Structure formats: structure tokens, C-alpha cells
Amino acid sequence: MLKGRNLIEPTNFSLEELDEIFRLANDIIADEKKYSKVCDGKLLASLFYEPSTRTKFSFDAAMYRLGGNVLGFSDPNTSSTAKGESLADTTVVVSNYVDIIVTRHPKEGTAKYMSKYSSVPVINAGDGGHQHPTQTLTDLLTIDYYKKTFNNLKIGVCGDLKFGRTIHSLVKAMARYENTEFVFISPEELKMPGYVKEEIEGKAKYSETNNLDEAIKDLDILYMSRVQRERFVSEEEYIRLKDYFILTKDKLNKGKSDLIVMHPLPRVNEISTDVDDDKRAVYFTQGKLGMYVRMALIMKLLGVEV
Ligand code: CP
């Protein structure tokens, strides 16, 4: 039963509950019109303390396409946060006005903290370098869409594995499926944090490398990510590392013909635009699937049906 629950990290939901969401998302994709009024009269608060394009717009679009409405901010300085109101008080107040809250914040743990003060479900839309569970729902629906399975997949995750919250969430989620193998591809300075590796120990195999050209050869999925400028203390260090990996058409051609290239986006330089028209590049479709999976998530947490 998902009604009334929070989504703070992807493992909050069982594999069966995730399947429920994906089944509904696929049904929405097949017949969106059927769902166009199911959230009539419902309100979603969108509280973004950090910039976003995909997550904010896809949640807003999801709620509008379900017949609901959206209120909120993408700049907290337009709210009473600027007058010093605490996050706890903001949460209590906003949850009295709406049916569901979606929030992004630069500090790890904020969504969980807000959920303690909210009288309605809270969805974590990204908390610092920690987790981004609705990106993971997006990623899983994309994997299901292209690979038709979650099992026996070799997944290369490439780029900023230290700060990449989408990667931390995806790795935790995919480690729950059968026979998952990860290749962590990063420069030494941006390696996967120990706590993430500990969490998947005994659940999934992994290896680490800084050689994308070699690693790409036998992957089923290559998950690229940008170097997270906003999490660096030193701008010099960011500049030194930002173009460490650039996926070009030549590099992609070392991969299998049924490889898929995913990216949570935004992209900076790490995928050359000449890759975009390759059939293996699925990142723009991935973004669109994110809207459908968020429609399904909102419906499930609100307990609304057709
Ligand atoms: N993938 C993702 O979270 O994108 P935004 O930062 O644009 O929301």
C-alpha cells in the first residue's frame, strides 16, 4: 500500500511496490487521456531550494496532466525562508494547504527531516549529494523500456561518482535485482564513496577503473554523469576534472550494438552532441519517461485511481 507514504530514498519501496508504479506508468503511457482528471481538486507543493529543469518541470507537468494543480517556489528567497522561517515551520504550514509535497534541497537529509513535520506525503527530489529517488524511478522505467528486464545487467556508471546523487540512488536500487554487475568508472578524486560500496557489498559485484575506452566494451548500460560543480570546494579542482571523460561517437562505437547510454541530465561536456542521434543514446527519452513515472508516483501516494 503506497497511499500516504513518503519517498525519501529508492529502497523505501519494495521491488513489488516499484513494479506497481511501473505498471501504472506504462498504462499511462498507453492511454494518457484516461488519467487526465484523476487528480482533479488535488494540490502539489513544489518547494525547490536548488535549481532544476527536469525534476521540477516533470513533476509540475505530471500533476497538471493528471488534472491537479501546483503551487510553490523555485527560489526560496521569494518565501518567508528569507525572513528566517525554519524549514520545520514552513513544512507544517505548507502541508496544511496541499495534498503532497515535492522538495529539493542542497543539504543531505532535508527531505527526511521535512517528512517528520509534514501531514502529507513528502517526495525527495534530491537532497545534496545524497539521494534522488525519483530520478531512480525514471532510470528504472527506462531500463525496463529498453532492456525488458532488471536482471543480469552489466552497468557502467561513469563520471562524478563521489557527489552524483542520481548514481548513489541508482546503484542502491539496481543492487536489489539478480546478478547485477557494476563498473565504477571515475577519476581517483571522484570515486564511489565507501558507504555506497558497503551498502551493496554481498548484493552486487563491482569493479573500479578510470578507463572508459576499455570498460565500455561489454556493458549493457552506460550511465554517464556530469561533474557536480556545485559540490566542489575548489573551483580549480572542478576545472581540472570536469572534462576527464567525454563520450564521443568513436568511443561509443567500441560498445555493443545493444548498449544503451543513459544520463540523468543536465549534460555539460561529458557526452558529445554527435552521440545524440545514435539509437543507443536514450537520455532524452529517459527524461520524458520521468514525467510518466512521476504521474504514477503521485497517483499511488495520493491513493487515487481511474
Ligand atoms: N536529472 C535532474 O535531476 O535534472 P534537473 O536538475 O534539471 O532536475
mmCIF file of C-alpha atoms and ligand atoms in Angstrom:
data_model
loop_
_atom_site.group_PDB
_atom_site.id
_atom_site.type_symbol
_atom_site.label_atom_id
_atom_site.label_comp_id
_atom_site.label_asym_id
_atom_site.label_seq_id
_atom_site.Cartn_x
_atom_site.Cartn_y
_atom_site.Cartn_z
ATOM 1 C CA MET A 1 0.000 0.000 0.000
ATOM 2 C CA LEU A 2 1.697 3.198 -1.163
ATOM 3 C CA LYS A 3 -1.044 5.663 -0.192
ATOM 4 C CA GLY A 4 0.188 8.253 2.324
ATOM 5 C CA ARG A 5 3.828 7.121 2.198
ATOM 6 C CA ASN A 6 6.936 9.312 1.748
ATOM 7 C CA LEU A 7 9.645 8.677 -0.849
ATOM 8 C CA ILE A 8 12.992 9.667 0.654
ATOM 9 C CA GLU A 9 15.232 7.050 -0.946
ATOM 10 C CA PRO A 10 14.548 4.358 -3.545
ATOM 11 C CA THR A 11 14.749 1.445 -1.104
ATOM 12 C CA ASN A 12 11.752 2.890 0.804
ATOM 13 C CA PHE A 13 9.655 0.878 -1.657
ATOM 14 C CA SER A 14 9.827 -2.891 -2.126
ATOM 15 C CA LEU A 15 10.504 -4.345 -5.574
ATOM 16 C CA GLU A 16 6.812 -5.306 -5.768
ATOM 17 C CA GLU A 17 5.774 -1.720 -4.969
ATOM 18 C CA LEU A 18 8.157 -0.403 -7.630
ATOM 19 C CA ASP A 19 6.611 -2.845 -10.126
ATOM 20 C CA GLU A 20 3.169 -1.454 -9.218
ATOM 21 C CA ILE A 21 4.406 2.056 -10.089
ATOM 22 C CA PHE A 22 5.979 0.922 -13.375
ATOM 23 C CA ARG A 23 2.811 -0.971 -14.381
ATOM 24 C CA LEU A 24 0.767 2.164 -13.809
ATOM 25 C CA ALA A 25 3.329 4.362 -15.637
ATOM 26 C CA ASN A 26 3.181 2.041 -18.643
ATOM 27 C CA ASP A 27 -0.609 2.176 -18.610
ATOM 28 C CA ILE A 28 -0.495 5.976 -18.510
ATOM 29 C CA ILE A 29 1.896 5.942 -21.498
ATOM 30 C CA ALA A 30 -0.525 3.661 -23.366
ATOM 31 C CA ASP A 31 -3.655 5.722 -22.649
ATOM 32 C CA GLU A 32 -2.843 9.072 -21.025
ATOM 33 C CA LYS A 33 -6.297 10.537 -21.660
ATOM 34 C CA LYS A 34 -7.864 8.042 -19.243
ATOM 35 C CA TYR A 35 -5.912 9.703 -16.404
ATOM 36 C CA SER A 36 -6.465 13.360 -17.277
ATOM 37 C CA LYS A 37 -8.893 14.106 -14.392
ATOM 38 C CA VAL A 38 -7.850 11.688 -11.656
ATOM 39 C CA CYS A 39 -6.216 14.410 -9.524
ATOM 40 C CA ASP A 40 -8.987 16.963 -10.003
ATOM 41 C CA GLY A 41 -9.036 19.149 -6.846
ATOM 42 C CA LYS A 42 -5.653 17.939 -5.590
ATOM 43 C CA LEU A 43 -2.698 20.259 -4.926
ATOM 44 C CA LEU A 44 1.023 19.588 -5.147
ATOM 45 C CA ALA A 45 3.539 21.896 -3.425
ATOM 46 C CA SER A 46 6.830 22.154 -5.248
ATOM 47 C CA LEU A 47 9.478 23.520 -2.852
ATOM 48 C CA PHE A 48 12.801 23.808 -4.685
ATOM 49 C CA TYR A 49 15.704 25.233 -2.708
ATOM 50 C CA GLU A 50 18.086 24.289 -5.554
ATOM 51 C CA PRO A 51 17.877 24.768 -9.342
ATOM 52 C CA SER A 52 16.148 22.177 -11.520
ATOM 53 C CA THR A 53 14.741 21.829 -15.005
ATOM 54 C CA ARG A 54 13.692 18.190 -15.465
ATOM 55 C CA THR A 55 12.604 17.288 -11.953
ATOM 56 C CA LYS A 56 10.603 20.445 -11.317
ATOM 57 C CA PHE A 57 9.053 20.692 -14.764
ATOM 58 C CA SER A 58 8.262 16.984 -14.988
ATOM 59 C CA PHE A 59 6.564 16.996 -11.561
ATOM 60 C CA ASP A 60 4.596 20.118 -12.485
ATOM 61 C CA ALA A 61 3.657 18.634 -15.869
ATOM 62 C CA ALA A 62 2.753 15.327 -14.215
ATOM 63 C CA MET A 63 0.343 16.978 -11.751
ATOM 64 C CA TYR A 64 -1.263 19.187 -14.438
ATOM 65 C CA ARG A 65 -1.641 16.221 -16.801
ATOM 66 C CA LEU A 66 -3.479 14.369 -14.027
ATOM 67 C CA GLY A 67 -5.902 17.286 -13.653
ATOM 68 C CA GLY A 68 -4.384 18.614 -10.410
ATOM 69 C CA ASN A 69 -2.716 21.935 -9.606
ATOM 70 C CA VAL A 70 0.721 23.025 -8.456
ATOM 71 C CA LEU A 71 1.966 25.821 -6.178
ATOM 72 C CA GLY A 72 5.365 26.548 -4.711
ATOM 73 C CA PHE A 73 8.686 28.201 -5.433
ATOM 74 C CA SER A 74 11.930 27.576 -7.219
ATOM 75 C CA ASP A 75 13.630 30.431 -5.385
ATOM 76 C CA PRO A 76 13.217 30.195 -1.588
ATOM 77 C CA ASN A 77 14.030 33.920 -1.315
ATOM 78 C CA THR A 78 10.525 34.612 -2.572
ATOM 79 C CA SER A 79 9.140 32.797 0.513
ATOM 80 C CA SER A 80 9.347 33.558 4.239
ATOM 81 C CA THR A 81 12.534 31.486 4.346
ATOM 82 C CA ALA A 82 14.142 34.851 3.510
ATOM 83 C CA LYS A 83 12.729 36.235 6.814
ATOM 84 C CA GLY A 84 14.302 33.388 8.762
ATOM 85 C CA GLU A 85 11.377 30.952 8.999
ATOM 86 C CA SER A 86 12.584 27.473 9.887
ATOM 87 C CA LEU A 87 12.235 24.556 7.492
ATOM 88 C CA ALA A 88 10.132 22.746 10.083
ATOM 89 C CA ASP A 89 7.617 25.629 10.336
ATOM 90 C CA THR A 90 7.497 26.043 6.548
ATOM 91 C CA THR A 91 6.734 22.345 6.207
ATOM 92 C CA VAL A 92 3.943 22.339 8.814
ATOM 93 C CA VAL A 93 2.304 25.360 7.177
ATOM 94 C CA VAL A 94 2.590 24.202 3.559
ATOM 95 C CA SER A 95 1.376 20.694 4.379
ATOM 96 C CA ASN A 96 -1.836 22.280 5.729
ATOM 97 C CA TYR A 97 -2.527 23.705 2.263
ATOM 98 C CA VAL A 98 -1.722 20.822 -0.082
ATOM 99 C CA ASP A 99 -2.069 17.078 -0.635
ATOM 100 C CA ILE A 100 1.555 16.242 -1.428
ATOM 101 C CA ILE A 101 4.978 17.950 -1.200
ATOM 102 C CA VAL A 102 7.924 17.607 -3.580
ATOM 103 C CA THR A 103 11.169 19.155 -2.366
ATOM 104 C CA ARG A 104 14.790 19.601 -3.427
ATOM 105 C CA HIS A 105 17.425 20.965 -1.054
ATOM 106 C CA PRO A 106 21.227 21.293 -1.096
ATOM 107 C CA LYS A 107 21.565 19.685 2.353
ATOM 108 C CA GLU A 108 21.613 15.903 2.749
ATOM 109 C CA GLY A 109 18.743 14.564 4.859
ATOM 110 C CA THR A 110 16.415 17.547 4.368
ATOM 111 C CA ALA A 111 13.513 15.649 2.773
ATOM 112 C CA LYS A 112 13.570 13.109 5.595
ATOM 113 C CA TYR A 113 13.612 15.931 8.147
ATOM 114 C CA MET A 114 10.674 17.662 6.422
ATOM 115 C CA SER A 115 8.685 14.413 6.351
ATOM 116 C CA LYS A 116 8.664 14.433 10.164
ATOM 117 C CA TYR A 117 6.797 17.770 10.156
ATOM 118 C CA SER A 118 4.509 17.164 7.200
ATOM 119 C CA SER A 119 0.937 15.920 7.439
ATOM 120 C CA VAL A 120 1.036 14.868 3.750
ATOM 121 C CA PRO A 121 3.447 12.663 1.745
ATOM 122 C CA VAL A 122 6.894 14.148 1.051
ATOM 123 C CA ILE A 123 8.845 13.237 -2.078
ATOM 124 C CA ASN A 124 12.601 13.807 -2.112
ATOM 125 C CA ALA A 125 13.513 15.482 -5.405
ATOM 126 C CA GLY A 126 17.212 15.484 -4.476
ATOM 127 C CA ASP A 127 18.997 16.170 -1.167
ATOM 128 C CA GLY A 128 22.551 17.408 -1.630
ATOM 129 C CA GLY A 129 24.944 14.674 -2.752
ATOM 130 C CA HIS A 130 22.801 12.024 -1.060
ATOM 131 C CA GLN A 131 19.795 10.621 -2.977
ATOM 132 C CA HIS A 132 17.486 11.383 -5.895
ATOM 133 C CA PRO A 133 14.872 8.621 -5.773
ATOM 134 C CA THR A 134 12.508 9.914 -8.467
ATOM 135 C CA GLN A 135 15.439 10.028 -10.881
ATOM 136 C CA THR A 136 15.920 6.374 -9.978
ATOM 137 C CA LEU A 137 12.265 5.624 -10.778
ATOM 138 C CA THR A 138 12.905 7.365 -14.110
ATOM 139 C CA ASP A 139 16.061 5.320 -14.682
ATOM 140 C CA LEU A 140 14.385 2.024 -13.797
ATOM 141 C CA LEU A 141 11.423 2.699 -16.082
ATOM 142 C CA THR A 142 13.940 3.496 -18.854
ATOM 143 C CA ILE A 143 15.825 0.250 -18.234
ATOM 144 C CA ASP A 144 12.541 -1.668 -18.295
ATOM 145 C CA TYR A 145 11.519 0.143 -21.501
ATOM 146 C CA TYR A 146 14.715 -0.676 -23.403
ATOM 147 C CA LYS A 147 16.026 -3.865 -21.775
ATOM 148 C CA LYS A 148 12.735 -5.512 -20.693
ATOM 149 C CA THR A 149 14.475 -6.831 -17.577
ATOM 150 C CA PHE A 150 16.215 -5.626 -14.420
ATOM 151 C CA ASN A 151 18.273 -8.795 -14.022
ATOM 152 C CA ASN A 152 21.706 -9.904 -15.327
ATOM 153 C CA LEU A 153 22.785 -6.410 -16.400
ATOM 154 C CA LYS A 154 26.321 -5.047 -16.508
ATOM 155 C CA ILE A 155 26.121 -1.342 -15.772
ATOM 156 C CA GLY A 156 28.962 1.134 -16.155
ATOM 157 C CA VAL A 157 28.487 4.295 -14.124
ATOM 158 C CA CYS A 158 30.829 6.994 -15.265
ATOM 159 C CA GLY A 159 31.851 10.452 -14.085
ATOM 160 C CA ASP A 160 31.386 12.058 -10.706
ATOM 161 C CA LEU A 161 30.635 9.056 -8.520
ATOM 162 C CA LYS A 162 31.563 10.950 -5.368
ATOM 163 C CA PHE A 163 28.915 13.652 -5.491
ATOM 164 C CA GLY A 164 26.421 12.188 -8.021
ATOM 165 C CA ARG A 165 23.240 11.583 -6.031
ATOM 166 C CA THR A 166 21.446 10.061 -9.032
ATOM 167 C CA ILE A 167 24.217 7.470 -9.171
ATOM 168 C CA HIS A 168 24.094 6.691 -5.458
ATOM 169 C CA SER A 169 20.341 6.102 -5.718
ATOM 170 C CA LEU A 170 20.570 4.011 -8.896
ATOM 171 C CA VAL A 171 23.329 1.788 -7.542
ATOM 172 C CA LYS A 172 21.381 1.091 -4.345
ATOM 173 C CA ALA A 173 18.258 0.314 -6.348
ATOM 174 C CA MET A 174 19.857 -1.913 -9.004
ATOM 175 C CA ALA A 175 21.805 -3.902 -6.392
ATOM 176 C CA ARG A 176 18.457 -5.361 -5.321
ATOM 177 C CA TYR A 177 17.981 -7.157 -8.650
ATOM 178 C CA GLU A 178 19.513 -10.502 -9.646
ATOM 179 C CA ASN A 179 23.084 -10.728 -10.844
ATOM 180 C CA THR A 180 23.741 -7.008 -11.296
ATOM 181 C CA GLU A 181 27.353 -6.115 -12.045
ATOM 182 C CA PHE A 182 28.659 -2.547 -11.791
ATOM 183 C CA VAL A 183 31.758 -0.991 -13.276
ATOM 184 C CA PHE A 184 32.521 2.260 -11.447
ATOM 185 C CA ILE A 185 34.365 4.487 -13.933
ATOM 186 C CA SER A 186 35.817 7.651 -12.422
ATOM 187 C CA PRO A 187 38.985 9.587 -11.753
ATOM 188 C CA GLU A 188 40.615 8.737 -8.420
ATOM 189 C CA GLU A 189 39.344 12.001 -6.873
ATOM 190 C CA LEU A 190 35.687 11.243 -7.700
ATOM 191 C CA LYS A 191 35.463 7.564 -6.742
ATOM 192 C CA MET A 192 32.298 5.977 -5.387
ATOM 193 C CA PRO A 193 32.032 6.732 -1.644
ATOM 194 C CA GLY A 194 32.829 3.866 0.713
ATOM 195 C CA TYR A 195 29.366 3.976 2.291
ATOM 196 C CA VAL A 196 27.690 3.247 -1.055
ATOM 197 C CA LYS A 197 30.069 0.351 -1.753
ATOM 198 C CA GLU A 198 29.417 -1.035 1.739
ATOM 199 C CA GLU A 199 25.669 -0.929 1.126
ATOM 200 C CA ILE A 200 25.921 -3.108 -1.994
ATOM 201 C CA GLU A 201 28.547 -5.485 -0.585
ATOM 202 C CA GLY A 202 27.326 -9.081 -0.968
ATOM 203 C CA LYS A 203 24.394 -7.938 -3.156
ATOM 204 C CA ALA A 204 26.095 -6.984 -6.430
ATOM 205 C CA LYS A 205 29.554 -7.346 -7.951
ATOM 206 C CA TYR A 206 31.556 -4.225 -8.718
ATOM 207 C CA SER A 207 34.925 -3.207 -10.098
ATOM 208 C CA GLU A 208 36.580 0.228 -10.350
ATOM 209 C CA THR A 209 38.546 1.780 -13.205
ATOM 210 C CA ASN A 210 39.415 5.111 -14.800
ATOM 211 C CA ASN A 211 39.485 3.632 -18.323
ATOM 212 C CA LEU A 212 36.193 4.271 -20.148
ATOM 213 C CA ASP A 213 37.539 3.015 -23.515
ATOM 214 C CA GLU A 214 38.166 -0.443 -22.073
ATOM 215 C CA ALA A 215 35.171 -0.611 -19.767
ATOM 216 C CA ILE A 216 32.602 0.279 -22.431
ATOM 217 C CA LYS A 217 33.249 -2.868 -24.497
ATOM 218 C CA ASP A 218 30.980 -5.334 -22.682
ATOM 219 C CA LEU A 219 28.465 -3.080 -20.925
ATOM 220 C CA ASP A 220 24.670 -3.387 -21.256
ATOM 221 C CA ILE A 221 24.150 0.123 -19.890
ATOM 222 C CA LEU A 222 26.498 3.106 -19.721
ATOM 223 C CA TYR A 223 25.214 5.667 -17.231
ATOM 224 C CA MET A 224 27.074 8.944 -17.772
ATOM 225 C CA SER A 225 27.029 11.825 -15.298
ATOM 226 C CA ARG A 226 28.329 15.367 -15.138
ATOM 227 C CA VAL A 227 30.959 16.550 -12.675
ATOM 228 C CA GLN A 228 28.925 18.321 -9.977
ATOM 229 C CA ARG A 229 30.456 21.793 -9.923
ATOM 230 C CA GLU A 230 28.150 22.994 -7.133
ATOM 231 C CA ARG A 231 29.514 20.413 -4.663
ATOM 232 C CA PHE A 232 33.219 21.306 -5.139
ATOM 233 C CA VAL A 233 35.021 23.390 -2.545
ATOM 234 C CA SER A 234 37.733 24.332 -5.057
ATOM 235 C CA GLU A 235 36.865 25.771 -8.496
ATOM 236 C CA GLU A 236 40.395 24.860 -9.660
ATOM 237 C CA GLU A 237 39.804 21.211 -8.818
ATOM 238 C CA TYR A 238 36.483 21.282 -10.707
ATOM 239 C CA ILE A 239 38.157 22.750 -13.805
ATOM 240 C CA ARG A 240 40.879 20.101 -13.649
ATOM 241 C CA LEU A 241 38.362 17.240 -13.514
ATOM 242 C CA LYS A 242 35.345 18.472 -15.474
ATOM 243 C CA ASP A 243 36.349 17.057 -18.870
ATOM 244 C CA TYR A 244 38.014 13.874 -17.623
ATOM 245 C CA PHE A 245 35.522 11.754 -19.593
ATOM 246 C CA ILE A 246 33.908 12.798 -22.857
ATOM 247 C CA LEU A 247 31.835 10.169 -24.636
ATOM 248 C CA THR A 248 32.330 10.678 -28.360
ATOM 249 C CA LYS A 249 30.869 8.734 -31.274
ATOM 250 C CA ASP A 250 34.241 6.951 -31.709
ATOM 251 C CA LYS A 251 34.257 5.838 -28.092
ATOM 252 C CA LEU A 252 30.614 4.764 -28.242
ATOM 253 C CA ASN A 253 31.423 2.583 -31.255
ATOM 254 C CA LYS A 254 33.605 0.423 -29.000
ATOM 255 C CA GLY A 255 30.410 -0.563 -27.144
ATOM 256 C CA LYS A 256 27.933 -3.327 -28.018
ATOM 257 C CA SER A 257 25.172 -2.686 -30.549
ATOM 258 C CA ASP A 258 22.505 -3.139 -27.844
ATOM 259 C CA LEU A 259 24.247 -0.919 -25.284
ATOM 260 C CA ILE A 260 22.099 1.923 -24.018
ATOM 261 C CA VAL A 261 23.595 5.248 -22.937
ATOM 262 C CA MET A 262 21.714 6.932 -20.123
ATOM 263 C CA HIS A 263 22.297 10.281 -18.412
ATOM 264 C CA PRO A 264 20.105 11.986 -15.796
ATOM 265 C CA LEU A 265 20.973 15.329 -17.464
ATOM 266 C CA PRO A 266 21.799 18.178 -17.465
ATOM 267 C CA ARG A 267 24.764 17.394 -19.695
ATOM 268 C CA VAL A 268 27.737 19.740 -19.705
ATOM 269 C CA ASN A 269 30.608 18.310 -21.835
ATOM 270 C CA GLU A 270 30.637 14.635 -20.929
ATOM 271 C CA ILE A 271 28.628 13.459 -23.951
ATOM 272 C CA SER A 272 29.494 14.941 -27.297
ATOM 273 C CA THR A 273 26.410 16.097 -29.233
ATOM 274 C CA ASP A 274 27.352 13.836 -32.164
ATOM 275 C CA VAL A 275 26.256 10.906 -29.962
ATOM 276 C CA ASP A 276 22.680 12.237 -29.715
ATOM 277 C CA ASP A 277 21.411 10.734 -32.969
ATOM 278 C CA ASP A 278 22.819 7.256 -32.242
ATOM 279 C CA LYS A 279 19.972 4.838 -31.437
ATOM 280 C CA ARG A 280 21.878 3.791 -28.295
ATOM 281 C CA ALA A 281 21.601 7.321 -26.839
ATOM 282 C CA VAL A 282 18.374 7.189 -24.820
ATOM 283 C CA TYR A 283 18.824 10.114 -22.414
ATOM 284 C CA PHE A 284 16.190 12.401 -23.905
ATOM 285 C CA THR A 285 13.573 9.641 -23.926
ATOM 286 C CA GLN A 286 14.675 8.869 -20.357
ATOM 287 C CA GLY A 287 13.731 12.436 -19.379
ATOM 288 C CA LYS A 288 10.278 12.050 -20.917
ATOM 289 C CA LEU A 289 9.689 8.731 -19.163
ATOM 290 C CA GLY A 290 10.451 10.613 -15.949
ATOM 291 C CA MET A 291 7.241 12.579 -16.332
ATOM 292 C CA TYR A 292 5.133 9.429 -16.724
ATOM 293 C CA VAL A 293 6.702 7.675 -13.760
ATOM 294 C CA ARG A 294 6.090 10.798 -11.637
ATOM 295 C CA MET A 295 2.439 10.770 -12.721
ATOM 296 C CA ALA A 296 2.219 7.179 -11.497
ATOM 297 C CA LEU A 297 4.030 8.018 -8.251
ATOM 298 C CA ILE A 298 1.728 10.947 -7.453
ATOM 299 C CA MET A 299 -1.352 8.772 -8.082
ATOM 300 C CA LYS A 300 -0.052 5.974 -5.862
ATOM 301 C CA LEU A 301 0.934 8.248 -2.938
ATOM 302 C CA LEU A 302 -2.390 10.082 -3.122
ATOM 303 C CA GLY A 303 -4.297 6.807 -3.447
ATOM 304 C CA VAL A 304 -6.245 7.983 -6.485
ATOM 305 C CA GLU A 305 -7.482 5.585 -9.142
ATOM 306 C CA VAL A 306 -9.130 5.880 -12.544
HETATM 307 N N1 CP B 1 18.075 14.957 -13.626
HETATM 308 C C1 CP B 1 17.806 16.053 -12.891
HETATM 309 O O1 CP B 1 17.641 15.979 -11.680
HETATM 310 O O2 CP B 1 17.728 17.210 -13.614
HETATM 311 P P1 CP B 1 17.348 18.642 -13.007
HETATM 312 O O3 CP B 1 18.464 19.025 -12.066
HETATM 313 O O4 CP B 1 17.217 19.539 -14.186
HETATM 314 O O5 CP B 1 16.064 18.484 -12.251
#
